[in-house]
GROMACS .gro file of C-alpha atoms in nm:
model
  423
    1MET     CA    1   0.000   0.000   0.000
    2PRO     CA    2   0.143   0.345  -0.086
    3PHE     CA    3   0.268   0.537   0.216
    4TYR     CA    4   0.015   0.822   0.179
    5ARG     CA    5  -0.284   0.589   0.171
    6SER     CA    6  -0.161   0.404   0.479
    7LEU     CA    7  -0.219   0.716   0.686
    8ASN     CA    8  -0.551   0.798   0.849
    9ILE     CA    9  -0.780   1.056   0.689
   10ARG     CA   10  -0.695   1.330   0.943
   11THR     CA   11  -0.319   1.293   0.880
   12GLN     CA   12  -0.373   1.281   0.504
   13ASN     CA   13  -0.566   1.608   0.519
   14VAL     CA   14  -0.297   1.779   0.726
   15LEU     CA   15  -0.023   1.672   0.486
   16LEU     CA   16  -0.228   1.777   0.184
   17VAL     CA   17  -0.296   2.125   0.322
   18ALA     CA   18   0.068   2.165   0.420
   19ALA     CA   19   0.185   2.063   0.072
   20VAL     CA   20  -0.054   2.306  -0.097
   21CYS     CA   21   0.067   2.587   0.128
   22PHE     CA   22   0.432   2.501   0.066
   23PHE     CA   23   0.409   2.506  -0.312
   24ALA     CA   24   0.169   2.801  -0.332
   25SER     CA   25   0.359   3.048  -0.119
   26SER     CA   26   0.710   3.147  -0.022
   27THR     CA   27   0.591   3.271   0.320
   28PRO     CA   28   0.552   3.056   0.636
   29CYS     CA   29   0.252   2.829   0.604
   30VAL     CA   30  -0.035   2.751   0.839
   31ALA     CA   31  -0.205   2.412   0.831
   32ALA     CA   32  -0.546   2.346   0.985
   33VAL     CA   33  -0.525   2.097   1.273
   34ASP     CA   34  -0.805   2.001   1.509
   35ASP     CA   35  -0.659   2.063   1.856
   36ALA     CA   36  -0.994   2.067   2.036
   37GLY     CA   37  -0.980   1.885   2.367
   38LYS     CA   38  -0.602   1.842   2.361
   39TYR     CA   39  -0.502   2.117   2.604
   40LEU     CA   40  -0.598   2.220   2.955
   41PHE     CA   41  -0.547   2.576   3.076
   42ILE     CA   42  -0.520   2.624   3.452
   43CYS     CA   43  -0.518   2.956   3.640
   44THR     CA   44  -0.244   2.912   3.897
   45GLY     CA   45  -0.109   3.108   4.191
   46ASP     CA   46   0.239   3.084   4.344
   47GLN     CA   47   0.190   2.944   4.695
   48ALA     CA   48   0.462   3.168   4.837
   49ARG     CA   49   0.300   3.473   4.668
   50LYS     CA   50   0.646   3.582   4.551
   51SER     CA   51   0.674   3.458   4.192
   52PRO     CA   52   0.426   3.580   3.927
   53ASP     CA   53   0.088   3.413   3.904
   54PHE     CA   54   0.051   3.227   3.576
   55LEU     CA   55  -0.150   3.031   3.325
   56ALA     CA   56  -0.035   2.669   3.298
   57VAL     CA   57  -0.088   2.456   2.986
   58VAL     CA   58  -0.130   2.080   3.027
   59ASN     CA   59  -0.125   1.814   2.755
   60PHE     CA   60  -0.477   1.667   2.744
   61ASP     CA   61  -0.432   1.444   2.440
   62GLU     CA   62  -0.509   1.088   2.554
   63GLY     CA   63  -0.299   0.951   2.269
   64SER     CA   64   0.014   1.146   2.365
   65SER     CA   65   0.307   1.017   2.568
   66GLN     CA   66   0.296   1.353   2.752
   67TYR     CA   67  -0.068   1.318   2.854
   68GLY     CA   68  -0.111   1.492   3.192
   69HIS     CA   69   0.220   1.683   3.175
   70VAL     CA   70   0.267   2.060   3.196
   71ILE     CA   71   0.390   2.172   2.854
   72GLY     CA   72   0.360   2.551   2.871
   73LYS     CA   73   0.333   2.849   3.103
   74ALA     CA   74   0.267   3.221   3.076
   75ASP     CA   75   0.346   3.453   3.368
   76VAL     CA   76   0.154   3.770   3.445
   77GLN     CA   77   0.368   4.069   3.351
   78GLY     CA   78   0.398   4.412   3.511
   79ALA     CA   79   0.315   4.567   3.846
   80SER     CA   80   0.020   4.332   3.915
   81ALA     CA   81   0.213   4.009   3.868
   82THR     CA   82   0.219   3.857   4.217
   83GLY     CA   83  -0.015   3.771   4.502
   84ASN     CA   84  -0.341   3.788   4.309
   85GLU     CA   85  -0.478   3.454   4.427
   86PHE     CA   86  -0.576   3.331   4.082
   87HIS     CA   87  -0.930   3.195   4.101
   88HIS     CA   88  -1.184   3.109   3.829
   89ILE     CA   89  -1.127   3.099   3.454
   90GLY     CA   90  -1.299   3.190   3.130
   91MET     CA   91  -1.235   3.104   2.766
   92SER     CA   92  -1.359   3.318   2.479
   93ALA     CA   93  -1.616   3.178   2.239
   94ASP     CA   94  -1.354   3.145   1.964
   95GLY     CA   95  -1.106   2.971   2.197
   96THR     CA   96  -0.823   3.221   2.147
   97THR     CA   97  -0.838   3.408   2.480
   98VAL     CA   98  -0.827   3.281   2.838
   99VAL     CA   99  -0.903   3.507   3.133
  100CYS     CA  100  -0.818   3.455   3.500
  101GLY     CA  101  -0.948   3.643   3.802
  102GLY     CA  102  -0.747   3.773   4.097
  103LEU     CA  103  -0.953   3.703   4.407
  104LEU     CA  104  -0.725   3.903   4.638
  105SER     CA  105  -0.569   4.156   4.399
  106VAL     CA  106  -0.753   4.438   4.572
  107LEU     CA  107  -0.541   4.390   4.885
  108LYS     CA  108  -0.239   4.517   4.690
  109SER     CA  109  -0.433   4.774   4.485
  110GLN     CA  110  -0.358   4.575   4.170
  111ASP     CA  111  -0.544   4.497   3.851
  112GLU     CA  112  -0.789   4.210   3.903
  113ILE     CA  113  -0.866   4.055   3.563
  114PHE     CA  114  -0.590   3.900   3.349
  115PHE     CA  115  -0.616   3.812   2.979
  116PHE     CA  116  -0.396   3.561   2.796
  117ASP     CA  117  -0.357   3.500   2.422
  118VAL     CA  118  -0.383   3.124   2.365
  119SER     CA  119  -0.407   3.128   1.985
  120ASN     CA  120  -0.097   2.906   2.001
  121PRO     CA  121  -0.195   2.682   2.294
  122ARG     CA  122   0.155   2.547   2.353
  123ALA     CA  123   0.297   2.897   2.390
  124PRO     CA  124   0.039   3.123   2.560
  125LYS     CA  125   0.121   3.489   2.608
  126PHE     CA  126   0.010   3.738   2.870
  127HIS     CA  127  -0.201   3.997   2.691
  128SER     CA  128  -0.329   4.260   2.936
  129SER     CA  129  -0.503   4.322   3.266
  130ALA     CA  130  -0.800   4.529   3.379
  131ASN     CA  131  -0.938   4.683   3.696
  132PRO     CA  132  -1.310   4.772   3.694
  133PRO     CA  133  -1.349   5.093   3.900
  134LEU     CA  134  -1.673   5.012   4.085
  135SER     CA  135  -1.603   4.654   4.192
  136ALA     CA  136  -1.343   4.408   4.318
  137ILE     CA  137  -1.291   4.042   4.414
  138THR     CA  138  -1.317   3.874   4.073
  139ASP     CA  139  -1.489   3.540   4.069
  140ASP     CA  140  -1.662   3.368   3.776
  141PHE     CA  141  -1.664   3.421   3.399
  142GLN     CA  142  -1.924   3.363   3.132
  143SER     CA  143  -1.814   3.394   2.769
  144LEU     CA  144  -2.044   3.575   2.527
  145PRO     CA  145  -2.122   3.438   2.177
  146GLN     CA  146  -2.020   3.764   2.007
  147GLY     CA  147  -1.693   3.777   2.202
  148GLY     CA  148  -1.601   3.906   2.543
  149PHE     CA  149  -1.713   3.806   2.890
  150LEU     CA  150  -1.949   3.873   3.176
  151VAL     CA  151  -1.762   3.864   3.507
  152THR     CA  152  -1.899   3.836   3.859
  153MET     CA  153  -1.728   4.075   4.100
  154MET     CA  154  -1.814   3.976   4.457
  155GLY     CA  155  -1.740   4.307   4.625
  156GLY     CA  156  -1.741   4.679   4.575
  157ALA     CA  157  -1.419   4.868   4.507
  158GLN     CA  158  -1.306   4.814   4.868
  159GLY     CA  159  -1.427   4.456   4.894
  160HIS     CA  160  -1.754   4.519   5.077
  161SER     CA  161  -2.109   4.524   4.935
  162PRO     CA  162  -2.246   4.571   4.680
  163GLY     CA  163  -2.061   4.385   4.408
  164ARG     CA  164  -2.127   4.407   4.036
  165VAL     CA  165  -2.127   4.210   3.711
  166ALA     CA  166  -1.868   4.355   3.473
  167GLU     CA  167  -1.886   4.319   3.095
  168PHE     CA  168  -1.589   4.309   2.856
  169ASN     CA  169  -1.629   4.319   2.478
  170GLY     CA  170  -1.443   4.116   2.215
  171GLN     CA  171  -1.155   4.363   2.222
  172LEU     CA  172  -1.123   4.298   2.599
  173GLU     CA  173  -1.237   4.649   2.682
  174LEU     CA  174  -1.459   4.718   2.982
  175VAL     CA  175  -1.811   4.799   2.862
  176LYS     CA  176  -1.993   4.858   3.191
  177GLU     CA  177  -2.053   4.732   3.545
  178TYR     CA  178  -2.409   4.621   3.623
  179PRO     CA  179  -2.664   4.695   3.749
  180ASP     CA  180  -2.677   5.074   3.752
  181THR     CA  181  -2.831   5.066   4.099
  182PRO     CA  182  -2.736   4.739   4.272
  183PRO     CA  183  -2.938   4.593   4.560
  184ALA     CA  184  -2.850   4.764   4.885
  185GLU     CA  185  -2.817   4.442   5.086
  186GLY     CA  186  -2.637   4.116   5.021
  187PHE     CA  187  -2.541   4.165   4.657
  188ASN     CA  188  -2.214   3.972   4.636
  189PRO     CA  189  -2.236   3.773   4.310
  190HIS     CA  190  -2.024   3.460   4.276
  191GLY     CA  191  -2.184   3.207   4.039
  192ILE     CA  192  -2.334   3.296   3.701
  193SER     CA  193  -2.534   3.114   3.432
  194LEU     CA  194  -2.699   3.223   3.105
  195ARG     CA  195  -2.973   3.107   2.871
  196PRO     CA  196  -2.957   3.364   2.588
  197GLU     CA  197  -3.238   3.197   2.392
  198VAL     CA  198  -3.486   3.296   2.666
  199ASP     CA  199  -3.308   3.621   2.760
  200LEU     CA  200  -3.226   3.487   3.108
  201MET     CA  201  -2.930   3.524   3.343
  202VAL     CA  202  -2.890   3.425   3.706
  203THR     CA  203  -2.620   3.506   3.961
  204SER     CA  204  -2.577   3.367   4.311
  205ASP     CA  205  -2.464   3.564   4.616
  206PHE     CA  206  -2.205   3.385   4.831
  207ILE     CA  207  -2.031   3.596   5.095
  208CYS     CA  208  -1.934   3.953   5.180
  209PRO     CA  209  -1.565   3.909   5.092
  210SER     CA  210  -1.422   4.167   5.333
  211THR     CA  211  -1.553   3.961   5.628
  212THR     CA  212  -1.307   3.682   5.539
  213LEU     CA  213  -1.012   3.902   5.645
  214ASP     CA  214  -0.865   3.909   5.995
  215ALA     CA  215  -0.871   4.290   5.983
  216VAL     CA  216  -1.253   4.279   5.985
  217ALA     CA  217  -1.396   4.182   6.323
  218GLY     CA  218  -1.655   3.908   6.358
  219GLY     CA  219  -1.735   3.596   6.164
  220LEU     CA  220  -1.796   3.524   5.797
  221ASP     CA  221  -2.104   3.695   5.653
  222PHE     CA  222  -2.252   3.435   5.418
  223ARG     CA  223  -2.528   3.512   5.167
  224GLY     CA  224  -2.824   3.302   5.057
  225SER     CA  225  -2.984   3.445   4.745
  226VAL     CA  226  -3.006   3.416   4.368
  227ARG     CA  227  -3.071   3.714   4.138
  228VAL     CA  228  -3.280   3.664   3.824
  229TRP     CA  229  -3.180   3.901   3.542
  230ASN     CA  230  -3.306   4.017   3.207
  231LEU     CA  231  -2.996   3.926   3.007
  232ARG     CA  232  -3.043   4.172   2.721
  233HIS     CA  233  -3.091   4.474   2.946
  234ARG     CA  234  -2.857   4.353   3.224
  235THR     CA  235  -3.121   4.435   3.487
  236ILE     CA  236  -3.231   4.237   3.793
  237LEU     CA  237  -3.594   4.123   3.772
  238ARG     CA  238  -3.632   3.951   4.108
  239THR     CA  239  -3.444   3.797   4.399
  240ILE     CA  240  -3.486   3.441   4.523
  241GLU     CA  241  -3.414   3.443   4.896
  242ILE     CA  242  -3.282   3.124   5.057
  243PRO     CA  243  -3.246   3.204   5.429
  244GLY     CA  244  -2.999   2.986   5.616
  245ALA     CA  245  -2.834   2.843   5.305
  246GLY     CA  246  -2.491   2.937   5.435
  247GLY     CA  247  -2.348   3.061   5.109
  248THR     CA  248  -2.506   3.002   4.768
  249ILE     CA  249  -2.170   2.970   4.601
  250ASP     CA  250  -2.281   2.862   4.252
  251VAL     CA  251  -2.590   2.858   4.030
  252LYS     CA  252  -2.672   2.683   3.703
  253LEU     CA  253  -2.976   2.701   3.477
  254ILE     CA  254  -3.108   2.370   3.347
  255PRO     CA  255  -3.039   2.358   2.971
  256GLY     CA  256  -3.356   2.358   2.764
  257ASP     CA  257  -3.588   2.349   3.064
  258ARG     CA  258  -3.926   2.487   2.953
  259SER     CA  259  -3.998   2.620   3.302
  260GLU     CA  260  -3.663   2.807   3.308
  261ARG     CA  261  -3.554   2.640   3.631
  262GLY     CA  262  -3.208   2.606   3.777
  263TYR     CA  263  -3.008   2.481   4.076
  264THR     CA  264  -2.802   2.628   4.354
  265ALA     CA  265  -2.645   2.469   4.661
  266GLY     CA  266  -2.615   2.596   5.018
  267MET     CA  267  -2.254   2.535   5.117
  268LEU     CA  268  -2.322   2.520   5.491
  269ASP     CA  269  -2.680   2.390   5.506
  270GLU     CA  270  -2.577   2.123   5.251
  271HIS     CA  271  -2.893   2.130   5.041
  272LEU     CA  272  -2.943   2.135   4.666
  273TYR     CA  273  -3.217   2.383   4.575
  274LEU     CA  274  -3.437   2.376   4.268
  275LEU     CA  275  -3.499   2.733   4.155
  276ASP     CA  276  -3.815   2.861   3.990
  277THR     CA  277  -3.684   3.174   3.819
  278ARG     CA  278  -4.033   3.283   3.708
  279ARG     CA  279  -4.197   3.268   4.048
  280GLY     CA  280  -3.885   3.359   4.244
  281THR     CA  281  -3.890   3.053   4.470
  282ALA     CA  282  -3.649   2.782   4.583
  283LYS     CA  283  -3.718   2.426   4.699
  284ALA     CA  284  -3.472   2.195   4.875
  285VAL     CA  285  -3.458   1.872   4.672
  286PHE     CA  286  -3.144   1.689   4.791
  287ASP     CA  287  -2.946   1.670   5.117
  288PHE     CA  288  -2.570   1.638   5.066
  289ALA     CA  289  -2.528   1.552   5.435
  290THR     CA  290  -2.648   1.204   5.337
  291ILE     CA  291  -2.318   1.172   5.150
  292SER     CA  292  -2.090   1.344   5.402
  293LYS     CA  293  -2.194   1.582   5.677
  294GLY     CA  294  -2.001   1.908   5.669
  295GLY     CA  295  -1.883   1.835   5.315
  296TRP     CA  296  -1.919   2.189   5.170
  297PRO     CA  297  -2.100   2.130   4.838
  298GLN     CA  298  -1.963   2.397   4.605
  299LEU     CA  299  -1.944   2.418   4.226
  300LEU     CA  300  -2.205   2.277   3.988
  301ARG     CA  301  -2.183   2.148   3.632
  302LEU     CA  302  -2.475   2.019   3.423
  303THR     CA  303  -2.473   1.817   3.103
  304ARG     CA  304  -2.615   1.983   2.792
  305ASP     CA  305  -2.921   1.757   2.794
  306GLY     CA  306  -3.004   1.870   3.148
  307ARG     CA  307  -3.008   1.514   3.282
  308ARG     CA  308  -2.696   1.493   3.501
  309LEU     CA  309  -2.543   1.720   3.760
  310PHE     CA  310  -2.192   1.714   3.906
  311ILE     CA  311  -2.091   1.893   4.225
  312SER     CA  312  -1.763   1.925   4.414
  313MET     CA  313  -1.773   1.863   4.791
  314ASN     CA  314  -1.464   2.043   4.914
  315GLN     CA  315  -1.433   1.933   5.277
  316ALA     CA  316  -1.560   1.583   5.207
  317GLY     CA  317  -1.295   1.521   4.940
  318LYS     CA  318  -1.563   1.397   4.703
  319VAL     CA  319  -1.739   1.474   4.374
  320ALA     CA  320  -2.100   1.363   4.337
  321MET     CA  321  -2.293   1.283   4.019
  322LEU     CA  322  -2.672   1.306   4.026
  323ASP     CA  323  -2.947   1.208   3.786
  324ILE     CA  324  -3.166   1.519   3.745
  325SER     CA  325  -3.390   1.392   3.466
  326ARG     CA  326  -3.669   1.459   3.716
  327PRO     CA  327  -3.550   1.801   3.842
  328ASP     CA  328  -3.751   1.798   4.164
  329GLU     CA  329  -3.634   1.445   4.256
  330PRO     CA  330  -3.256   1.421   4.198
  331ARG     CA  331  -3.109   1.073   4.238
  332LEU     CA  332  -2.751   1.001   4.343
  333LEU     CA  333  -2.566   0.803   4.077
  334LYS     CA  334  -2.204   0.800   4.193
  335ILE     CA  335  -1.966   0.939   4.453
  336LEU     CA  336  -1.605   0.986   4.346
  337ASP     CA  337  -1.387   0.979   4.660
  338LEU     CA  338  -1.056   1.164   4.620
  339GLY     CA  339  -0.946   1.112   4.979
  340ALA     CA  340  -0.936   1.304   5.305
  341LYS     CA  341  -0.806   1.663   5.277
  342SER     CA  342  -0.791   1.642   4.896
  343GLY     CA  343  -1.009   1.955   4.871
  344PRO     CA  344  -1.180   1.932   4.528
  345HIS     CA  345  -1.333   2.263   4.422
  346TYR     CA  346  -1.323   2.363   4.054
  347ILE     CA  347  -1.472   2.117   3.805
  348ALA     CA  348  -1.504   2.130   3.426
  349LEU     CA  349  -1.664   1.902   3.169
  350THR     CA  350  -1.518   1.842   2.826
  351ARG     CA  351  -1.739   1.925   2.528
  352ASP     CA  352  -1.811   1.558   2.460
  353GLU     CA  353  -1.897   1.522   2.833
  354LYS     CA  354  -1.684   1.208   2.860
  355ARG     CA  355  -1.427   1.356   3.100
  356LEU     CA  356  -1.456   1.569   3.413
  357ILE     CA  357  -1.152   1.769   3.528
  358ILE     CA  358  -1.115   1.846   3.901
  359SER     CA  359  -0.871   2.079   4.076
  360ASP     CA  360  -0.796   2.031   4.446
  361TYR     CA  361  -0.768   2.381   4.590
  362PHE     CA  362  -1.026   2.632   4.716
  363LEU     CA  363  -0.868   2.922   4.909
  364ASN     CA  364  -0.605   2.969   5.177
  365GLN     CA  365  -0.571   3.323   5.307
  366ASP     CA  366  -0.255   3.228   5.496
  367GLY     CA  367  -0.177   3.470   5.779
  368PHE     CA  368  -0.419   3.747   5.688
  369GLY     CA  369  -0.759   3.578   5.665
  370LYS     CA  370  -1.008   3.334   5.812
  371VAL     CA  371  -1.038   3.085   5.523
  372HIS     CA  372  -0.787   2.799   5.512
  373ALA     CA  373  -0.892   2.533   5.260
  374GLU     CA  374  -0.562   2.431   5.100
  375GLY     CA  375  -0.643   2.096   4.945
  376ASP     CA  376  -0.363   1.884   4.801
  377HIS     CA  377  -0.300   2.083   4.477
  378LYS     CA  378  -0.364   1.784   4.250
  379ILE     CA  379  -0.549   1.781   3.918
  380HIS     CA  380  -0.768   1.479   3.850
  381VAL     CA  381  -0.951   1.354   3.543
  382ALA     CA  382  -1.259   1.134   3.578
  383VAL     CA  383  -1.408   0.926   3.300
  384VAL     CA  384  -1.782   0.993   3.272
  385THR     CA  385  -2.053   0.757   3.153
  386SER     CA  386  -2.430   0.779   3.188
  387SER     CA  387  -2.416   0.620   3.532
  388ASP     CA  388  -2.054   0.611   3.643
  389LEU     CA  389  -1.763   0.836   3.736
  390ARG     CA  390  -1.417   0.684   3.774
  391LEU     CA  391  -1.064   0.821   3.792
  392ASP     CA  392  -0.838   0.806   3.490
  393GLN     CA  393  -0.531   0.658   3.656
  394ARG     CA  394  -0.309   0.756   3.362
  395PHE     CA  395  -0.354   1.125   3.445
  396GLN     CA  396  -0.128   1.211   3.741
  397LEU     CA  397  -0.056   1.581   3.798
  398ASP     CA  398   0.060   1.741   4.124
  399PHE     CA  399   0.111   2.118   4.134
  400ASN     CA  400   0.329   2.083   4.445
  401THR     CA  401   0.608   1.944   4.228
  402ALA     CA  402   0.525   2.045   3.869
  403PHE     CA  403   0.714   2.378   3.869
  404ALA     CA  404   1.073   2.474   3.949
  405GLN     CA  405   0.963   2.777   4.154
  406GLY     CA  406   0.796   2.552   4.413
  407PRO     CA  407   0.442   2.459   4.515
  408ALA     CA  408   0.160   2.626   4.324
  409ARG     CA  409  -0.214   2.654   4.381
  410PRO     CA  410  -0.424   2.540   4.081
  411HIS     CA  411  -0.777   2.673   4.055
  412GLY     CA  412  -0.984   2.741   3.741
  413VAL     CA  413  -0.955   2.483   3.461
  414ALA     CA  414  -1.063   2.521   3.098
  415VAL     CA  415  -1.041   2.276   2.807
  416LEU     CA  416  -0.951   2.401   2.461
  417GLU     CA  417  -1.266   2.355   2.253
  418ARG     CA  418  -1.185   2.484   1.905
  419THR     CA  419  -1.011   2.399   1.580
  420TYR     CA  420  -0.671   2.562   1.587
  421ALA     CA  421  -0.439   2.655   1.301
  422HIS     CA  422  -0.064   2.637   1.359
  423ASP     CA  423   0.265   2.577   1.177
   0.00000   0.00000   0.00000
């Protein structure tokens, strides 16, 4: 069999495009290669808070000998490089920009939002940073189809209430901070979810961030509420109050749900709540204490068909998978146990929903704050089926030892989900 025909179709196409480019032009050539799902980007903070915070790139190609290895890194540049406490992550709709948030940047009067160019995923570059004037304490990101991001900012400019939702356009320029007149009490948005087809957005209030610092007397001031927004106008329509929830850290709308319902979880009261965004009500539908009491249920992810839900349980060291095909009667399918003190927090599903990525770190405020949830700094990958969740033992990545500068704290994780063109 001729050599060319012995190759698979994908390789044949790459070689063909490369050959056409070579003979048609004297300039460097670009060949189209499908890199979707082959790279992980992880927002990472230096544990010592001395070296620059950075974006790590991990090989996520299951067919590669370097699967699970760090293969690239881009440091933050400039005056806002260190001590930001990198937190959640966002990836632009076209897959060429990654953004990380600095949870504690405000303590050093630094920029709080950091953009990276990942058009070449193996060699990301720091692009720029931003500092919205009305808000601080960057948390979650939602990419917009036309480019840009919506960003939840938990606190006001000094870290108190009220927070805002900041919008950046496709050129990474600040558009506005919303709403014009925020709620006077308890508006500290953390989670965010959109359904553009029904003009709906929700955000969840988690905690007044300044109360986590030792300099502020008293205990932690947790929130228990979800805001229902008109997405197009960026205005709050109603508030769903959940007294006693002990921190509604995340919120997710159920994809395609005709009743426009969603879920949130109370971190301290350990309940999963079904949200009726039209009526402005919440109903407890699952008790996570039946899995592990005091487990801190945190971040939610739902499959695109709205039938399964995943949630990290930080203090329990577990990730739970639930069947939510009947939204008001969730059923536990699987518990993935990562071990005592593992500290799973951030979770991300791949586009094909066959793998779940988990990072083991929440927040440690070291000697200046009240929150100390260090975790073990490992990144896990779980294989997902319709009824099972099991660890991929081939993927072994420990951010305590992965970098020459010393231990690092991995947080937000994103999977490259685009077709990329490179040399």
